[in-house]
Every structure is written in structure tokens, then in C-alpha cells.
Short mmCIF file of N, CA and C in Angstrom, two decimals:
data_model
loop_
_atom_site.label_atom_id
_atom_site.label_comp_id
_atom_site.label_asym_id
_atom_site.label_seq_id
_atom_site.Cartn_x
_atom_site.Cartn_y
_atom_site.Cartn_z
N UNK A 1 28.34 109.86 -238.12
CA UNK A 1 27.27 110.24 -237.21
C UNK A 1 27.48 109.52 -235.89
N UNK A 2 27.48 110.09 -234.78
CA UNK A 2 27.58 109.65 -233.88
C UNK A 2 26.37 109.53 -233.17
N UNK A 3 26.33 108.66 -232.26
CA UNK A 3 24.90 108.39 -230.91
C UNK A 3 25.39 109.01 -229.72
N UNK A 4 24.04 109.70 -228.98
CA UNK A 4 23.93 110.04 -227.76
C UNK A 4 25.25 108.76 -227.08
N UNK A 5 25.53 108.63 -226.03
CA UNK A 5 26.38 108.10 -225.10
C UNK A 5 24.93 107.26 -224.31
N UNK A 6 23.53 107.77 -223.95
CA UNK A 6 22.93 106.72 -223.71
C UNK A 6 22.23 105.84 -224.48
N UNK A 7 22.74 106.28 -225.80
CA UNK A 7 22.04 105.06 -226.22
C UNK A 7 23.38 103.48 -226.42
N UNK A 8 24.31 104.75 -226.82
CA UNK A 8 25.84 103.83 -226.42
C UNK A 8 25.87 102.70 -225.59
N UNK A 9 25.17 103.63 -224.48
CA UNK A 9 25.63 102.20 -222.84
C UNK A 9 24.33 101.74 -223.40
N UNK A 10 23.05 101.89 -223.67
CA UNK A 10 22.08 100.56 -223.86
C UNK A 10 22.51 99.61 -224.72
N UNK A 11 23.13 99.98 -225.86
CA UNK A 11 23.59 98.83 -226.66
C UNK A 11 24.56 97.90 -226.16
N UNK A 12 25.37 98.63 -225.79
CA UNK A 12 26.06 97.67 -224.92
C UNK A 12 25.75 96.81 -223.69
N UNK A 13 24.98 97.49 -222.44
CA UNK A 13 24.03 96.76 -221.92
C UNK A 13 23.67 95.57 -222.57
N UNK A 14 22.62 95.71 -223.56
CA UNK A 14 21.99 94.99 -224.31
C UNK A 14 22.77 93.85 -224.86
N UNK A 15 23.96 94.40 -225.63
CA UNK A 15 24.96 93.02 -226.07
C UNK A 15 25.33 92.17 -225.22
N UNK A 16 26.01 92.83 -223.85
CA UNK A 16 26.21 91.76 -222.60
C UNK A 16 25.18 90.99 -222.12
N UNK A 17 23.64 91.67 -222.12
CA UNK A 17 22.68 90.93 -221.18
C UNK A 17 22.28 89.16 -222.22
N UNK A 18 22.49 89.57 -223.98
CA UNK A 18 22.00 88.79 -225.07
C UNK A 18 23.17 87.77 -225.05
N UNK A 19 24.23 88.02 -224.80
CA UNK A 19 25.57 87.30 -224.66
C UNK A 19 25.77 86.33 -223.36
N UNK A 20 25.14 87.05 -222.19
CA UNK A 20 25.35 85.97 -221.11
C UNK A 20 23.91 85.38 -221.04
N UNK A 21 23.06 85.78 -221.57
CA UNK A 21 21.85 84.69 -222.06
C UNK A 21 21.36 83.41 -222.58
N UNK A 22 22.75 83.64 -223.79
CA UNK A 22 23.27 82.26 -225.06
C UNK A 22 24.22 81.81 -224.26
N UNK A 23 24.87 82.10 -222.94
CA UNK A 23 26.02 80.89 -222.56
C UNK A 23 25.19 80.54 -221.57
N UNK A 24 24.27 81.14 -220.72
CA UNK A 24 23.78 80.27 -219.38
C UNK A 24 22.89 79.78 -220.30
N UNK A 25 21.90 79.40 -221.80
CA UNK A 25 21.37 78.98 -222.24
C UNK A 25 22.16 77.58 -222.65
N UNK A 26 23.34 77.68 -223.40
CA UNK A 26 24.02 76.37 -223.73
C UNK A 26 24.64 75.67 -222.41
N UNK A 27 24.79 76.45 -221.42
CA UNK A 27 25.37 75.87 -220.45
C UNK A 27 24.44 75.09 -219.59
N UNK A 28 23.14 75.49 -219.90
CA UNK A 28 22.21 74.84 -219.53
C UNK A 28 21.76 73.75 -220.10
N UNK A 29 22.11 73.57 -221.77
CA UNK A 29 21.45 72.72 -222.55
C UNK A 29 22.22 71.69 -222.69
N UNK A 30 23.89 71.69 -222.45
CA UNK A 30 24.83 71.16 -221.80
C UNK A 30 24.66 70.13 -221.04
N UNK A 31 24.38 70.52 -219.89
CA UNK A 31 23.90 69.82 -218.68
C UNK A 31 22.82 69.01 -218.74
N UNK A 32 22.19 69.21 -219.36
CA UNK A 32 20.72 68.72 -219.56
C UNK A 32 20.41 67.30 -220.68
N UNK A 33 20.95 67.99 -221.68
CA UNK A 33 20.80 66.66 -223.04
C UNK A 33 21.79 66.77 -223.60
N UNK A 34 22.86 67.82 -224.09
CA UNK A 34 23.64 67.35 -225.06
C UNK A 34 23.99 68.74 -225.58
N UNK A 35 24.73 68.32 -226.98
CA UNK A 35 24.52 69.73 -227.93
C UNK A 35 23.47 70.21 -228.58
N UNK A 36 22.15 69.94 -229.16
CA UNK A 36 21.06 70.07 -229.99
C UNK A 36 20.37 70.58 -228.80
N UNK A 37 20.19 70.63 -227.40
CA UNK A 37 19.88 71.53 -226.89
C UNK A 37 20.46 72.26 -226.42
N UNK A 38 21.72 72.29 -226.38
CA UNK A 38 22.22 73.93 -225.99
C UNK A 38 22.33 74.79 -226.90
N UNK A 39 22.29 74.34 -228.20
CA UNK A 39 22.15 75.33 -229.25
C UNK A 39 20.57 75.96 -229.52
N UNK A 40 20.00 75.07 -228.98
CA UNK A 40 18.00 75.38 -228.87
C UNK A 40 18.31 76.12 -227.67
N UNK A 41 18.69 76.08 -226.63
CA UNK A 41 18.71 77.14 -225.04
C UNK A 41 19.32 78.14 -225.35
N UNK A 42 20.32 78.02 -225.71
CA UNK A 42 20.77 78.85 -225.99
C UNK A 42 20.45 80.01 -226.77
N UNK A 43 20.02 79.86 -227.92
CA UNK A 43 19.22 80.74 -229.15
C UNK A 43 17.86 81.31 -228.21
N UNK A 44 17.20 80.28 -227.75
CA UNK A 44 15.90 80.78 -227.19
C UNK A 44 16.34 81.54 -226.29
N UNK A 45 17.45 81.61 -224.79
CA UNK A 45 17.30 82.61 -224.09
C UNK A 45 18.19 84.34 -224.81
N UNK A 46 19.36 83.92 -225.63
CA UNK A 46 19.47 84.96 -226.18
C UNK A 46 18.65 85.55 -226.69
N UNK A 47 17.39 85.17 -227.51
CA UNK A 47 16.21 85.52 -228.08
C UNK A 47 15.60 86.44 -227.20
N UNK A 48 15.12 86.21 -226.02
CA UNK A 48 14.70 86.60 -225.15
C UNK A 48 15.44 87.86 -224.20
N UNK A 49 16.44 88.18 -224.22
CA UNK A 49 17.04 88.35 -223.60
C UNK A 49 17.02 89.34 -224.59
N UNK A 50 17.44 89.60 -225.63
CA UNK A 50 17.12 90.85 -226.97
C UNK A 50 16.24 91.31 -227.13
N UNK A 51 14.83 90.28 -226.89
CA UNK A 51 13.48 90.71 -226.87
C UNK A 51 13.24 91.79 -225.58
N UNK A 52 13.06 91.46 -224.75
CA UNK A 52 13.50 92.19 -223.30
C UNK A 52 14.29 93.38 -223.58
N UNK A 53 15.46 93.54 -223.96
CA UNK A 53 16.20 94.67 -223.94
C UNK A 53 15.26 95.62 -224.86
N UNK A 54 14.93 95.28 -226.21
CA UNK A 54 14.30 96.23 -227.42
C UNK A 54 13.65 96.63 -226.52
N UNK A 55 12.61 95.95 -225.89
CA UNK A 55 10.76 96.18 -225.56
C UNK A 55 11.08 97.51 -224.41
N UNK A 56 12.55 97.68 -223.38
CA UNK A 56 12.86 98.41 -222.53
C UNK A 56 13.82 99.55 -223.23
N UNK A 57 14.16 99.55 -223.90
CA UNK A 57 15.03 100.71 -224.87
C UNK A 57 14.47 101.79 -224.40
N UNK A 58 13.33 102.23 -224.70
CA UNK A 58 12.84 103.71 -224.09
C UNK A 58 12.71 103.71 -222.81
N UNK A 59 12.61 102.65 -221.55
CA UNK A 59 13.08 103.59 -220.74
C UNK A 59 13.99 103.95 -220.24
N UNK A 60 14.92 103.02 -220.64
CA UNK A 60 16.46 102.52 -220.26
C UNK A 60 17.06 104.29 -221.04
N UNK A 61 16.74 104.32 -221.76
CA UNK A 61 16.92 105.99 -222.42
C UNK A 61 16.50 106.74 -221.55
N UNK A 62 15.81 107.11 -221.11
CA UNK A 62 14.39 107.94 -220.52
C UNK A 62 15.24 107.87 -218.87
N UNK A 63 15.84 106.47 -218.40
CA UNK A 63 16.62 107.05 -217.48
C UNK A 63 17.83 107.78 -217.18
N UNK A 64 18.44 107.68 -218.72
CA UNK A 64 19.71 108.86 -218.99
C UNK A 64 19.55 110.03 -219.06
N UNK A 65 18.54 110.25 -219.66
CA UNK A 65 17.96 111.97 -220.27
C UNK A 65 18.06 112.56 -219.13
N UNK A 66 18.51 114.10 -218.98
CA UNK A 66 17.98 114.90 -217.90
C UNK A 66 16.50 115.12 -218.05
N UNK A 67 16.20 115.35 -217.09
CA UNK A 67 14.45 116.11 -216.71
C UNK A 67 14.38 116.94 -217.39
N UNK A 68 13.34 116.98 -218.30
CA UNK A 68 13.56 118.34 -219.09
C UNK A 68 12.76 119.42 -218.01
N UNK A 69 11.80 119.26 -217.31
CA UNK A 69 10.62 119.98 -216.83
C UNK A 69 10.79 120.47 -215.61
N UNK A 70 12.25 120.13 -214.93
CA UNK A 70 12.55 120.80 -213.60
C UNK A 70 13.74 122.00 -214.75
N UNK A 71 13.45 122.77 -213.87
CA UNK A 71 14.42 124.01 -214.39
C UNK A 71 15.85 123.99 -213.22
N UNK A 72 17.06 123.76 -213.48
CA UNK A 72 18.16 123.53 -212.72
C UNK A 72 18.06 125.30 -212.46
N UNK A 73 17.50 126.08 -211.44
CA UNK A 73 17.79 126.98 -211.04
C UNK A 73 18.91 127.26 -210.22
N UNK A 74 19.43 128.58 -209.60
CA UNK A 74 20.39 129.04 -208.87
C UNK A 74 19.89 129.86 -208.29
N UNK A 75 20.45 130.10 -207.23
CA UNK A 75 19.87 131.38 -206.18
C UNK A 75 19.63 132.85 -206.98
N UNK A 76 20.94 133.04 -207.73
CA UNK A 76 20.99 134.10 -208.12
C UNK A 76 19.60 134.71 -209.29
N UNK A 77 19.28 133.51 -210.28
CA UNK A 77 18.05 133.54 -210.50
C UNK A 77 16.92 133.63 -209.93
N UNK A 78 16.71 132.84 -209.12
CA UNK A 78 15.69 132.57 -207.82
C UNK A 78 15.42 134.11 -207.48
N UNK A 79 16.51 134.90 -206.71
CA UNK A 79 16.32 136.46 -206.65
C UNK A 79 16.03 137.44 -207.93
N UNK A 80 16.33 137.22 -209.05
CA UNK A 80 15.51 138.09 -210.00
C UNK A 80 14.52 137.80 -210.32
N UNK A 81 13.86 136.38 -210.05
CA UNK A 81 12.56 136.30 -209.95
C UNK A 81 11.60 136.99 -208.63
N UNK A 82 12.45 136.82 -207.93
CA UNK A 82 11.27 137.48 -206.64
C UNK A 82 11.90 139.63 -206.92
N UNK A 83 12.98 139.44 -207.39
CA UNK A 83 12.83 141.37 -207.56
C UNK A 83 12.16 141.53 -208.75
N UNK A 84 11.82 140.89 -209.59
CA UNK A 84 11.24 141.42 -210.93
C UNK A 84 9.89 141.40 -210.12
N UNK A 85 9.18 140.29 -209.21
CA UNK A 85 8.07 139.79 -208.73
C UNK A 85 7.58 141.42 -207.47
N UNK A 86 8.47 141.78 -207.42
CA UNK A 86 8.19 143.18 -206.36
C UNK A 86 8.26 144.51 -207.17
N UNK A 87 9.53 144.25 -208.39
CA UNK A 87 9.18 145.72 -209.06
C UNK A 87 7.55 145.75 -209.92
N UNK A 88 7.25 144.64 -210.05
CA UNK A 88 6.03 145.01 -210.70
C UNK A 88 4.87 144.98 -209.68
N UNK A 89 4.68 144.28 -208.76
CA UNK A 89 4.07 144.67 -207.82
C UNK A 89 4.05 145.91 -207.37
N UNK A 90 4.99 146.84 -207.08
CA UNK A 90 4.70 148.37 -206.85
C UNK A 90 4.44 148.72 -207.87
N UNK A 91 5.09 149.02 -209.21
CA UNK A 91 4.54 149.49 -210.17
C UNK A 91 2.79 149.27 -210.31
N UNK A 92 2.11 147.69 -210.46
CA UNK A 92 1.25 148.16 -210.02
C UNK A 92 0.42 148.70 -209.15
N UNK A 93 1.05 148.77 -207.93
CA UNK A 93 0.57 149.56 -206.92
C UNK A 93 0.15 151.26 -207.23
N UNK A 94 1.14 151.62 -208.10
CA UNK A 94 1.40 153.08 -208.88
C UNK A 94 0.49 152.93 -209.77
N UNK A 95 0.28 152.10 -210.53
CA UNK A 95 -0.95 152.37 -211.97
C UNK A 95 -2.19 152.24 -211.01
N UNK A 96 -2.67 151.19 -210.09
CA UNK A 96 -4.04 151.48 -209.06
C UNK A 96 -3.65 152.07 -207.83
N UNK A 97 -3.13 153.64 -207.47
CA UNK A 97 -3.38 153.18 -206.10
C UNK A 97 -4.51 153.73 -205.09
N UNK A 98 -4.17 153.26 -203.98
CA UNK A 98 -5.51 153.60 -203.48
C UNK A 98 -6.18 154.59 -203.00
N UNK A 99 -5.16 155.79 -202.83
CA UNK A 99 -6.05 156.92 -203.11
C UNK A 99 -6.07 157.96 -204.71
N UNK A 100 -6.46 158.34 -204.62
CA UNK A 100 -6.72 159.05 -206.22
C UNK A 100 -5.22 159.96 -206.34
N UNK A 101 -4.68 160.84 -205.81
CA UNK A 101 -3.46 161.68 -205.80
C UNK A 101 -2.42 161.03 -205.21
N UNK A 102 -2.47 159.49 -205.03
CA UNK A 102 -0.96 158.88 -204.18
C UNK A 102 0.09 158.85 -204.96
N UNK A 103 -0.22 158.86 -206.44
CA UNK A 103 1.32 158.72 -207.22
C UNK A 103 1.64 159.43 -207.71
N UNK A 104 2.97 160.41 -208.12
CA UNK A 104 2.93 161.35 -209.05
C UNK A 104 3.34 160.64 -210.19
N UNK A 105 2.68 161.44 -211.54
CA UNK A 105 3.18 160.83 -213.13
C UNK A 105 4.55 160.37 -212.80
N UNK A 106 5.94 161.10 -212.26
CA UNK A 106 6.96 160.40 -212.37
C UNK A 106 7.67 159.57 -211.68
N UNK A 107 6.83 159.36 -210.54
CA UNK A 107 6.94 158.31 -209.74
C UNK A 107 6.66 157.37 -209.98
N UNK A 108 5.47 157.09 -211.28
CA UNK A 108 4.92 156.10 -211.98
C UNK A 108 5.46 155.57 -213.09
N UNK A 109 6.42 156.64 -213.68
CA UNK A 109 7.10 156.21 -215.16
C UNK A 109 8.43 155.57 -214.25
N UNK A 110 9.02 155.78 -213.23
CA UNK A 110 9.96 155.68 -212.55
C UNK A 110 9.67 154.13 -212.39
N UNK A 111 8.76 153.76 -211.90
CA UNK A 111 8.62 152.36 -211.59
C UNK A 111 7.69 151.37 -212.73
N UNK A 112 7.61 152.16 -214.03
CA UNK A 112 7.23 151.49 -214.63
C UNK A 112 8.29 151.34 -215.29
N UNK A 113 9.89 152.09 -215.69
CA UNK A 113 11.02 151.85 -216.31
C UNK A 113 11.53 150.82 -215.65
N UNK A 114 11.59 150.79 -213.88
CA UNK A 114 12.20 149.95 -213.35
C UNK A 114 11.50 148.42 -213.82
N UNK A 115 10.37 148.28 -213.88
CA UNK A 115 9.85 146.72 -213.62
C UNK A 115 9.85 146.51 -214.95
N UNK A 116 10.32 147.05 -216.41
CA UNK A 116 10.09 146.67 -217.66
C UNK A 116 11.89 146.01 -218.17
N UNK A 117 13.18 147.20 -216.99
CA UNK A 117 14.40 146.56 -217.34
C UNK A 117 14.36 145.57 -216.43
N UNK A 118 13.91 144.85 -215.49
CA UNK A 118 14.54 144.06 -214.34
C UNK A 118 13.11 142.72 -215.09
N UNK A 119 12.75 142.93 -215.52
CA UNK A 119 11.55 141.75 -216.64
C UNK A 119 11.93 141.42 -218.08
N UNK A 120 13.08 142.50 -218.32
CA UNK A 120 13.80 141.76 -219.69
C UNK A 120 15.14 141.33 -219.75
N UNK A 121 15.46 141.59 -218.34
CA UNK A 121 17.24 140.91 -218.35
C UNK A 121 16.92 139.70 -218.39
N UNK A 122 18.31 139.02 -219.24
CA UNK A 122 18.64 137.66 -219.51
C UNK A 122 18.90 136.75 -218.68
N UNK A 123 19.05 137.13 -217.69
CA UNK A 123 19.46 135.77 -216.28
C UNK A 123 17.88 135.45 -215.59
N UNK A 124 17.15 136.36 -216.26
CA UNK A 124 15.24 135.78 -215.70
C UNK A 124 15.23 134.53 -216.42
N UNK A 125 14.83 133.95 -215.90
CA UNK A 125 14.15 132.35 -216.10
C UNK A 125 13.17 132.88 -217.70
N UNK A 126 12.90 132.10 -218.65
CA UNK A 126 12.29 131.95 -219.56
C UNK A 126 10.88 132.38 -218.90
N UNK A 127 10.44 130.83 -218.18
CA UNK A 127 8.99 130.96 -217.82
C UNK A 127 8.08 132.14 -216.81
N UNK A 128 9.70 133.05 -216.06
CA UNK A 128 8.79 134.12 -215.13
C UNK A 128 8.63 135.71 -216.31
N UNK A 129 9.94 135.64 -217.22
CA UNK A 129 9.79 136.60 -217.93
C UNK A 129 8.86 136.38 -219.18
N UNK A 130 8.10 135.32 -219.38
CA UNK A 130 7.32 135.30 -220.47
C UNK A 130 5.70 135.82 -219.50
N UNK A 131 5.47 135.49 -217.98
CA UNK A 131 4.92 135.49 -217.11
C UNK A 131 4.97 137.09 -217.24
N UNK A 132 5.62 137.78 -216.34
CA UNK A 132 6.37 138.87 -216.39
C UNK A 132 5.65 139.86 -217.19
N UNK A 133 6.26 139.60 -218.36
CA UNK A 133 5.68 140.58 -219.70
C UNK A 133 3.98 140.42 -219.42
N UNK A 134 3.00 139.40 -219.36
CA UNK A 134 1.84 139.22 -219.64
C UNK A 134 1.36 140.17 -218.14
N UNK A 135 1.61 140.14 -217.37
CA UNK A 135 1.62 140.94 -216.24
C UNK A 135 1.84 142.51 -216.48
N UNK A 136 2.54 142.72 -217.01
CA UNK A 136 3.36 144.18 -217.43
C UNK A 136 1.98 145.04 -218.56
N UNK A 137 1.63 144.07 -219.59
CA UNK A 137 0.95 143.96 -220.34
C UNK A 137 -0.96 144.32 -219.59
N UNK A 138 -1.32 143.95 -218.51
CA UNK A 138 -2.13 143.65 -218.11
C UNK A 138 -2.47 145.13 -217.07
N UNK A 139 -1.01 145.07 -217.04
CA UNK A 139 -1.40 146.71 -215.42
C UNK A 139 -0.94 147.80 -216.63
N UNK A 140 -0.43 147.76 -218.41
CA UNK A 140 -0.57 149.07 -218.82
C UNK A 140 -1.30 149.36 -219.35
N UNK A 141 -2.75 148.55 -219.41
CA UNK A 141 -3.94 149.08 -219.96
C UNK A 141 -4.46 149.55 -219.13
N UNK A 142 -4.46 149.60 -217.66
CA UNK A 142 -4.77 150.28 -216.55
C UNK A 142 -6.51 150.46 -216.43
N UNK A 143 -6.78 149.94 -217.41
CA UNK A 143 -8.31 150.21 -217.07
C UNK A 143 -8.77 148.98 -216.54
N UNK A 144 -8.35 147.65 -216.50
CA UNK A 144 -8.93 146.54 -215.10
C UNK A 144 -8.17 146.28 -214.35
N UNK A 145 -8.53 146.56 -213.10
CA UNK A 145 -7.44 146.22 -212.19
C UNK A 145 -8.14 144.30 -211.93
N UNK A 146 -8.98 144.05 -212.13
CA UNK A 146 -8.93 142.50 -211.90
C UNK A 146 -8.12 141.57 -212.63
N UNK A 147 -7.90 142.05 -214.47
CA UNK A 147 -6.95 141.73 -215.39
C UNK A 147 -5.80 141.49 -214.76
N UNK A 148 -5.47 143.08 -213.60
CA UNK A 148 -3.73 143.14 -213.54
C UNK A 148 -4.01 142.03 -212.01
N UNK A 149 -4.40 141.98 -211.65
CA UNK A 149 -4.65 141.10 -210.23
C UNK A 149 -4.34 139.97 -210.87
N UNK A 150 -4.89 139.35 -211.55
CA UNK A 150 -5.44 137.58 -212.46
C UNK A 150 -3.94 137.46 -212.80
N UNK A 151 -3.49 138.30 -213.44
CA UNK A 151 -1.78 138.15 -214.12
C UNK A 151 -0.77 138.59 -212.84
N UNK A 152 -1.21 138.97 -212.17
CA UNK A 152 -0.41 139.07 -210.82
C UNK A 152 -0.56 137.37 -210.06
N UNK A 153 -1.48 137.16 -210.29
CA UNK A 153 -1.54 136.13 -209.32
C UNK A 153 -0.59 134.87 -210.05
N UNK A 154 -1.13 134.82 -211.55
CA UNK A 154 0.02 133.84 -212.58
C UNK A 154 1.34 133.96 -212.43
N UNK A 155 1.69 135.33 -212.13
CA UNK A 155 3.26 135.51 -212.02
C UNK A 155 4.00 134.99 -210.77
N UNK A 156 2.96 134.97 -209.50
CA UNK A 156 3.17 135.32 -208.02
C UNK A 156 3.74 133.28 -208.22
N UNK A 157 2.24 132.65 -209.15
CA UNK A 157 2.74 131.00 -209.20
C UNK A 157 4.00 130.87 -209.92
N UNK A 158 4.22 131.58 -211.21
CA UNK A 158 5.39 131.00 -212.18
C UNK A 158 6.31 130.94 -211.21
N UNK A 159 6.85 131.75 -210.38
CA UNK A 159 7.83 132.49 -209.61
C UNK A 159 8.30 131.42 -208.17
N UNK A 160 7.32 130.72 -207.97
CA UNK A 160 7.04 129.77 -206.90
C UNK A 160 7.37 128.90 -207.52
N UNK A 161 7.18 128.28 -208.82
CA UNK A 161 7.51 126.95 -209.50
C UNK A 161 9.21 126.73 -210.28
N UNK A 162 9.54 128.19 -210.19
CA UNK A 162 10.92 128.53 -210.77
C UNK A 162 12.07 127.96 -209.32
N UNK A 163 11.34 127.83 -208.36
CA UNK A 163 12.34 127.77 -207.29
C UNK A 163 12.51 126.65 -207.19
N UNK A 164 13.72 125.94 -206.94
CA UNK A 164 14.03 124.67 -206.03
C UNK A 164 13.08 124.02 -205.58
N UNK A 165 13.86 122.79 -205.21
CA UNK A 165 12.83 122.23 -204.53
C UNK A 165 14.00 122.03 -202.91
N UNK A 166 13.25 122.52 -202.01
CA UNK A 166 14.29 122.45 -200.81
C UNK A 166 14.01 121.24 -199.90
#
């Protein structure tokens, strides 16, 4: 069984920091009285010096880990989030629009095929296509348009939070 690589370098860390602890401890106890205290300085700052490392283990970890909660995006993602973010926006434009005869039926299935393949390709971010669908979901019951607004507006954020930070 092998260990992560950061926990690798903490142990090791850790062995060097416990190691030059017990020699500036005897080297101290040395100087001071004799042998019976450098073997007492010694023990006590290695002690310490182990104590210290354990008590910091998690964050000393915690600074190896990647971020789980930033998403390493790419442009190229970045843009199927904002075209998935426009095909469904017209589409719903087509399920409400604002005059009573503005859409024809196949102008409407037309852009409701478009915003259902460009919301299930695989290079969408997890969090806009789980977004996405609930949106999709919301303008094909077509009977609230405040529903499809509310999930428009969730998507309009996921889509904003998927991007970089510039």
C-alpha cells in the first residue's frame, strides 16, 4: 500500500524537524550542564517538536491537496457554458413568447432539439449541465413562466461561477 506523496513529504518534514530538535536539544544540554541534560533537552525538544508536527498534519496535508471547489476550467468549456446559456434562453423565448403567433410549432421543436443536445454534451461542466437540465425541465412544462425565469436565473449564476477567475 502506498501513501499519497503528501503525506510522504509530511513525514519526512516531520522526521527532520524531530531530528534537528534532539541535537539543538543535546547541544544545548551540552553547553549548559553536562550529559543528563542533554539527554533531558534533548528528548523534551524532540518531544515537542513531534508534538507540533502531529497537532499540524492536517494542514500541512490540506496545503498539498488541490482545491477541490474551484473547477480548473478552460475557455473552451467556459463557451459551452455561455452557448448552452443562449440556446436555452431562446428556446425559452419560443415556449413564452411575446406575442401569441411569434413561434411556429417547428421553430419551437427546432430550438428545443437544439438546447437539449448542446445541455447534454460531455465537455459541459457537471454543475451548468445539472443547472441546465433543471432549467430545460422548468420551460417544458410551459405553464409558469416565473418557474422558467427562477431556473433561468440559477443557470444565468451556475454559468458565472463556472468561469475563471480573471
Amino acid at each position: 500500500m502506498t501513501s499519497p506523496p503528501a503525506a510522504r513529504l509530511d513525514l519526512m518534514i516531520s522526521f527532520v524537524l524531530v531530528t534537528c530538535g534532539a541535537v539543538a536539544g543535546a547541544c544545548l544540554g551540552l553547553l549548559l550542564s553536562g550529559r543528563l541534560m542533554a539527554v533531558v533537552l534533548a528528548g523534551a525538544a524532540a518531544l515537542g517538536a513531534g508534538l507540533g508536527s502531529f497537532l499540524s498534519r492536517r494542514q500541512v496535508l490540506a496545503l498539498f491537496e488541490p482545491d477541490r471547489e474551484v473547477v480548473p476550467a478552460d475557455g473552451y468549456a467556459e463557451g459551452l457554458a455561455d452557448a448552452a446559456l443562449v440556446c436555452i434562453a431562446t428556446y425559452q423565448a419560443a415556449v413564452f413568447p411575446l406575442t401569441p403567433d411569434g413561434v411556429s410549432e417547428t421553430e419551437r421543436e427546432a430550438r428545443r432539439k437544439m438546447a437539449y443536445r448542446i445541455s447534454a454534451y460531455e465537455g459541459l461542466p457537471y454543475p451548468v449541465r445539472t443547472s441546465a437540465a433543471a432549467a430545460l425541465e422548468a420551460i417544458d412544462h410551459g405553464a409558469d413562466p416565473e418557474r422558467a425565469e427562477t431556473a433561468m436565473r440559477a443557470l444565468c449564476l451556475t454559468v458565472y461561477d463556472n468561469r475563471r477567475v480573471r
